[in-house]
Short mmCIF file of C-alpha atoms in Angstrom, two decimals:
data_model
loop_
_atom_site.label_atom_id
_atom_site.label_comp_id
_atom_site.label_asym_id
_atom_site.label_seq_id
_atom_site.Cartn_x
_atom_site.Cartn_y
_atom_site.Cartn_z
CA MET A 1 -53.90 -167.78 -144.45
CA ASN A 2 -52.99 -168.67 -148.04
CA ASP A 3 -51.09 -165.56 -149.12
CA PHE A 4 -48.11 -167.60 -150.37
CA VAL A 5 -50.03 -169.97 -152.64
CA GLY A 6 -48.21 -170.27 -155.97
CA LEU A 7 -44.99 -168.78 -154.61
CA SER A 8 -41.60 -170.40 -154.05
CA ALA A 9 -39.36 -169.59 -151.10
CA ILE A 10 -35.81 -170.29 -150.00
CA VAL A 11 -34.86 -170.13 -146.33
CA THR A 12 -31.19 -170.31 -145.38
CA GLY A 13 -30.30 -171.75 -142.00
CA GLY A 14 -33.71 -173.40 -141.89
CA ALA A 15 -32.74 -176.65 -140.22
CA SER A 16 -33.51 -175.35 -136.72
CA GLY A 17 -34.63 -172.35 -134.68
CA ILE A 18 -36.05 -169.27 -136.37
CA GLY A 19 -35.31 -170.62 -139.84
CA ALA A 20 -37.17 -173.87 -139.23
CA ALA A 21 -40.18 -172.00 -137.81
CA THR A 22 -40.16 -169.67 -140.84
CA ALA A 23 -39.93 -172.49 -143.38
CA ALA A 24 -42.83 -174.33 -141.75
CA MET A 25 -44.98 -171.18 -141.59
CA LEU A 26 -44.32 -170.29 -145.23
CA GLN A 27 -45.31 -173.80 -146.27
CA ASP A 28 -48.40 -173.74 -144.06
CA ARG A 29 -49.48 -170.55 -145.83
CA GLY A 30 -49.11 -172.10 -149.26
CA ALA A 31 -45.50 -171.68 -150.42
CA GLN A 32 -43.16 -174.22 -151.91
CA VAL A 33 -40.15 -174.13 -149.60
CA THR A 34 -36.53 -175.14 -149.94
CA VAL A 35 -34.19 -174.93 -146.98
CA LEU A 36 -30.46 -174.41 -147.46
CA ASP A 37 -28.41 -175.32 -144.42
CA GLN A 38 -25.01 -176.74 -143.58
CA GLN A 39 -26.69 -179.11 -141.12
CA GLU A 40 -29.38 -181.74 -141.49
CA PRO A 41 -32.75 -180.63 -140.03
CA ILE A 42 -33.42 -181.47 -136.40
CA ASN A 43 -37.14 -182.01 -137.00
CA PRO A 44 -37.76 -182.04 -140.79
CA THR A 45 -41.14 -180.86 -141.99
CA ALA A 46 -42.86 -183.06 -144.56
CA GLY A 47 -43.03 -181.42 -147.97
CA ILE A 48 -40.10 -179.07 -147.42
CA THR A 49 -36.96 -179.75 -149.48
CA TYR A 50 -33.67 -179.67 -147.58
CA ILE A 51 -30.37 -179.10 -149.40
CA LEU A 52 -26.98 -179.11 -147.70
CA CYS A 53 -25.26 -175.84 -148.57
CA ASP A 54 -22.21 -173.97 -147.30
CA ILE A 55 -22.91 -170.25 -147.75
CA ARG A 56 -19.19 -169.55 -147.33
CA ASN A 57 -18.60 -171.10 -150.75
CA ARG A 58 -19.90 -169.13 -153.75
CA THR A 59 -19.74 -172.15 -156.06
CA ASP A 60 -21.83 -174.18 -153.62
CA VAL A 61 -24.30 -171.32 -153.20
CA ASP A 62 -24.70 -170.89 -156.97
CA ARG A 63 -25.28 -174.63 -157.36
CA CYS A 64 -27.86 -174.82 -154.60
CA ILE A 65 -29.78 -171.74 -155.76
CA LYS A 66 -29.87 -173.05 -159.33
CA GLN A 67 -31.02 -176.47 -158.13
CA SER A 68 -33.73 -174.91 -155.98
CA ALA A 69 -35.00 -172.59 -158.70
CA THR A 70 -35.16 -175.42 -161.21
CA ALA A 71 -37.03 -177.73 -158.84
CA MET A 72 -39.55 -175.07 -157.71
CA GLY A 73 -39.95 -173.33 -161.05
CA GLY A 74 -38.43 -170.07 -159.83
CA ILE A 75 -37.77 -168.10 -156.66
CA ASP A 76 -40.16 -165.48 -155.30
CA ILE A 77 -39.00 -165.17 -151.69
CA LEU A 78 -35.58 -165.33 -150.11
CA VAL A 79 -35.12 -165.42 -146.34
CA ASN A 80 -31.49 -164.87 -145.38
CA ASN A 81 -31.55 -166.39 -141.92
CA ALA A 82 -28.28 -168.36 -141.77
CA GLY A 83 -25.81 -166.99 -139.27
CA ILE A 84 -23.60 -167.70 -136.29
CA GLY A 85 -23.07 -166.03 -132.95
CA SER A 86 -20.04 -164.69 -131.14
CA THR A 87 -19.48 -163.47 -127.59
CA GLY A 88 -16.94 -161.15 -126.01
CA ASP A 89 -15.79 -157.56 -126.24
CA VAL A 90 -13.73 -156.13 -129.09
CA SER A 91 -10.47 -157.36 -127.56
CA VAL A 92 -11.50 -161.01 -127.39
CA GLY A 93 -11.90 -162.15 -130.98
CA ASP A 94 -8.82 -162.72 -133.12
CA ASP A 95 -8.71 -162.04 -136.86
CA GLU A 96 -9.87 -165.55 -137.62
CA GLU A 97 -13.02 -165.06 -135.50
CA TRP A 98 -13.79 -161.72 -137.12
CA HIS A 99 -13.44 -163.18 -140.61
CA ARG A 100 -15.47 -166.30 -139.74
CA VAL A 101 -18.45 -164.38 -138.36
CA LEU A 102 -18.48 -161.70 -141.05
CA ASP A 103 -17.99 -164.27 -143.83
CA ILE A 104 -21.03 -166.27 -142.76
CA ASN A 105 -23.35 -163.57 -141.47
CA VAL A 106 -22.66 -160.73 -143.90
CA VAL A 107 -20.84 -162.01 -146.97
CA GLY A 108 -22.93 -165.18 -146.89
CA THR A 109 -26.08 -163.09 -147.05
CA GLY A 110 -24.58 -161.23 -150.01
CA ARG A 111 -23.60 -164.45 -151.80
CA VAL A 112 -27.04 -166.00 -151.53
CA SER A 113 -28.79 -162.76 -152.49
CA ALA A 114 -26.59 -162.28 -155.55
CA ALA A 115 -27.23 -165.83 -156.72
CA ALA A 116 -30.99 -165.47 -156.23
CA LEU A 117 -31.34 -162.06 -157.90
CA PRO A 118 -31.77 -163.28 -161.51
CA HIS A 119 -34.66 -165.47 -160.35
CA LEU A 120 -36.21 -162.81 -158.12
CA ARG A 121 -36.22 -160.38 -161.05
CA LYS A 122 -38.59 -162.72 -162.88
CA SER A 123 -41.10 -162.77 -160.02
CA LYS A 124 -44.10 -160.48 -159.64
CA SER A 125 -43.99 -160.97 -155.86
CA ALA A 126 -40.27 -160.79 -155.19
CA ALA A 127 -39.24 -160.25 -151.58
CA VAL A 128 -36.05 -160.65 -149.57
CA VAL A 129 -36.07 -160.73 -145.78
CA ASN A 130 -32.75 -160.60 -143.95
CA VAL A 131 -32.38 -161.58 -140.32
CA SER A 132 -30.51 -158.89 -138.42
CA SER A 133 -30.72 -158.48 -134.64
CA LEU A 134 -31.61 -156.10 -131.87
CA VAL A 135 -27.86 -155.67 -131.30
CA ALA A 136 -27.69 -153.71 -134.56
CA LEU A 137 -29.56 -150.90 -132.78
CA VAL A 138 -28.88 -151.30 -129.06
CA GLY A 139 -25.56 -151.70 -127.28
CA ILE A 140 -25.50 -155.09 -125.56
CA PRO A 141 -22.39 -156.10 -123.59
CA GLN A 142 -20.11 -158.86 -124.85
CA ARG A 143 -21.46 -158.99 -128.41
CA ALA A 144 -18.91 -156.88 -130.31
CA ILE A 145 -18.24 -159.07 -133.36
CA TYR A 146 -21.79 -160.36 -133.58
CA ALA A 147 -23.19 -156.83 -133.31
CA ALA A 148 -20.87 -155.61 -136.05
CA SER A 149 -22.11 -158.35 -138.36
CA LYS A 150 -25.78 -157.75 -137.62
CA GLY A 151 -25.37 -153.99 -137.99
CA ALA A 152 -23.87 -154.65 -141.40
CA ILE A 153 -26.88 -156.77 -142.34
CA TYR A 154 -29.20 -153.92 -141.37
CA ALA A 155 -27.20 -151.50 -143.54
CA LEU A 156 -27.07 -154.06 -146.36
CA THR A 157 -30.84 -154.39 -146.20
CA LEU A 158 -31.33 -150.66 -146.77
CA SER A 159 -28.83 -150.62 -149.62
CA MET A 160 -30.41 -153.63 -151.32
CA ALA A 161 -33.87 -152.11 -150.92
CA ALA A 162 -32.70 -148.94 -152.69
CA ASP A 163 -30.90 -150.87 -155.42
CA HIS A 164 -33.79 -153.13 -156.33
CA VAL A 165 -37.03 -151.30 -155.52
CA ARG A 166 -37.52 -150.27 -159.15
CA GLU A 167 -37.03 -153.86 -160.22
CA GLY A 168 -40.03 -154.82 -158.10
CA ILE A 169 -37.96 -156.55 -155.42
CA ARG A 170 -38.78 -155.61 -151.84
CA VAL A 171 -36.03 -155.98 -149.23
CA ASN A 172 -36.61 -155.79 -145.47
CA CYS A 173 -35.15 -157.21 -142.30
CA VAL A 174 -36.24 -158.36 -138.86
CA LEU A 175 -34.39 -157.42 -135.67
CA PRO A 176 -35.13 -160.09 -133.06
CA GLY A 177 -34.30 -159.84 -129.40
CA THR A 178 -32.96 -162.85 -127.52
CA ALA A 179 -34.94 -165.80 -128.83
CA ASP A 180 -35.40 -169.31 -127.51
CA THR A 181 -33.18 -170.96 -130.11
CA PRO A 182 -30.51 -173.70 -130.12
CA TRP A 183 -27.81 -170.99 -130.21
CA VAL A 184 -29.08 -169.46 -126.97
CA THR A 185 -29.35 -172.94 -125.46
CA ARG A 186 -25.68 -173.54 -126.28
CA LEU A 187 -24.76 -170.10 -124.94
CA LEU A 188 -26.40 -170.94 -121.62
CA ALA A 189 -24.82 -174.40 -121.51
CA ASN A 190 -21.35 -172.89 -121.91
CA SER A 191 -21.94 -170.30 -119.18
CA SER A 192 -20.39 -170.69 -115.73
CA ASP A 193 -23.86 -170.14 -114.24
CA PRO A 194 -26.57 -171.05 -116.81
CA SER A 195 -29.46 -170.30 -114.44
CA ALA A 196 -28.22 -166.81 -113.59
CA MET A 197 -27.47 -166.03 -117.22
CA GLU A 198 -30.93 -167.17 -118.33
CA LYS A 199 -32.54 -164.96 -115.69
CA ALA A 200 -30.44 -162.01 -116.88
CA LEU A 201 -31.40 -162.57 -120.53
CA ILE A 202 -35.07 -162.71 -119.61
CA ALA A 203 -34.88 -159.72 -117.24
CA ARG A 204 -33.51 -157.34 -119.88
CA GLN A 205 -36.55 -157.89 -122.13
CA PRO A 206 -39.50 -155.82 -120.85
CA MET A 207 -42.01 -158.57 -121.67
CA GLY A 208 -40.19 -160.79 -119.18
CA ARG A 209 -39.49 -163.76 -121.44
CA LEU A 210 -37.45 -164.86 -124.42
CA VAL A 211 -38.80 -164.28 -127.91
CA ALA A 212 -40.39 -167.37 -129.47
CA PRO A 213 -39.04 -168.48 -132.88
CA LYS A 214 -42.60 -168.56 -134.24
CA GLU A 215 -43.02 -164.89 -133.35
CA VAL A 216 -39.99 -163.98 -135.44
CA ALA A 217 -41.22 -166.27 -138.21
CA PHE A 218 -44.56 -164.45 -138.22
CA ALA A 219 -42.77 -161.12 -138.68
CA ILE A 220 -40.66 -162.56 -141.49
CA CYS A 221 -43.76 -163.88 -143.23
CA TYR A 222 -45.44 -160.47 -142.90
CA LEU A 223 -42.52 -158.77 -144.63
CA ALA A 224 -42.30 -161.49 -147.30
CA SER A 225 -46.02 -161.57 -148.04
CA PRO A 226 -47.48 -159.95 -151.17
CA LEU A 227 -49.99 -158.38 -148.76
CA ALA A 228 -47.13 -156.14 -147.56
CA GLY A 229 -46.48 -154.87 -151.06
CA SER A 230 -45.67 -151.29 -149.97
CA THR A 231 -43.19 -152.29 -147.28
CA THR A 232 -39.54 -152.09 -148.26
CA GLY A 233 -36.37 -150.82 -146.58
CA THR A 234 -37.85 -151.58 -143.17
CA GLY A 235 -36.32 -153.11 -140.06
CA LEU A 236 -39.02 -154.76 -137.97
CA GLY A 237 -38.19 -155.30 -134.30
CA VAL A 238 -39.36 -158.47 -132.53
CA ASP A 239 -37.58 -157.88 -129.27
CA GLY A 240 -40.00 -157.96 -126.37
CA GLY A 241 -39.81 -154.17 -126.12
CA ILE A 242 -36.12 -153.85 -125.30
CA ALA A 243 -35.31 -151.32 -128.06
CA GLY A 244 -38.11 -148.90 -127.33
CA LEU A 245 -39.31 -149.29 -123.75
CA ARG A 246 -37.78 -147.92 -120.56
CA LEU A 247 -39.74 -149.27 -117.61
CA PRO A 248 -39.25 -148.22 -113.96
CA ASN A 249 -37.74 -150.84 -111.68
#
């Protein structure tokens, strides 16, 4: 497919996992791609530009967005993928943990989007895709702070879509289930029984496996593509069926 030829894309948190898969797929389908991440890429893709950026810092975000737009000749697509996880019920996280997760996952998405807006307004194919999560829709144990942040991203997506639809900017989000990413790998490694926890994560998804990062990337690219020009204000689930299916044991 070549639906992104002539378009420029920014992917936050694109050094690994879903973000890396998305950046590579956008490039493969013709886009110029810049990745903004606080970490160096694990497996850099040739032709993709990587810029170290701390989305907690508005000055740093503004600098990186300006640098990216200048280098690529504009911004047509923004994928707000950067985020962190958190485990535990509502009594576990202290104020510092709440502020850390919300600052990166929610306010960080807002910072990057605000900085990119002037450039997106100049595009005839402007699209923003935010990465929310299944936990925004379904109650999953021990994910209180993380779920609050991802629910906020879902709500932010709808608000942004309403605010900017008449400017020609489409805004959507994906809601992945548990995906085979470095964050999940670390979650398992820190568990008292990694094997049992992995089996439990797999068992709760009706398809019987973790979601692949490339599958989420494909959904992101669908929402970002000019071919989806009538799709805005949508949350697209990529969750192995967990949100909608109730199978007998």
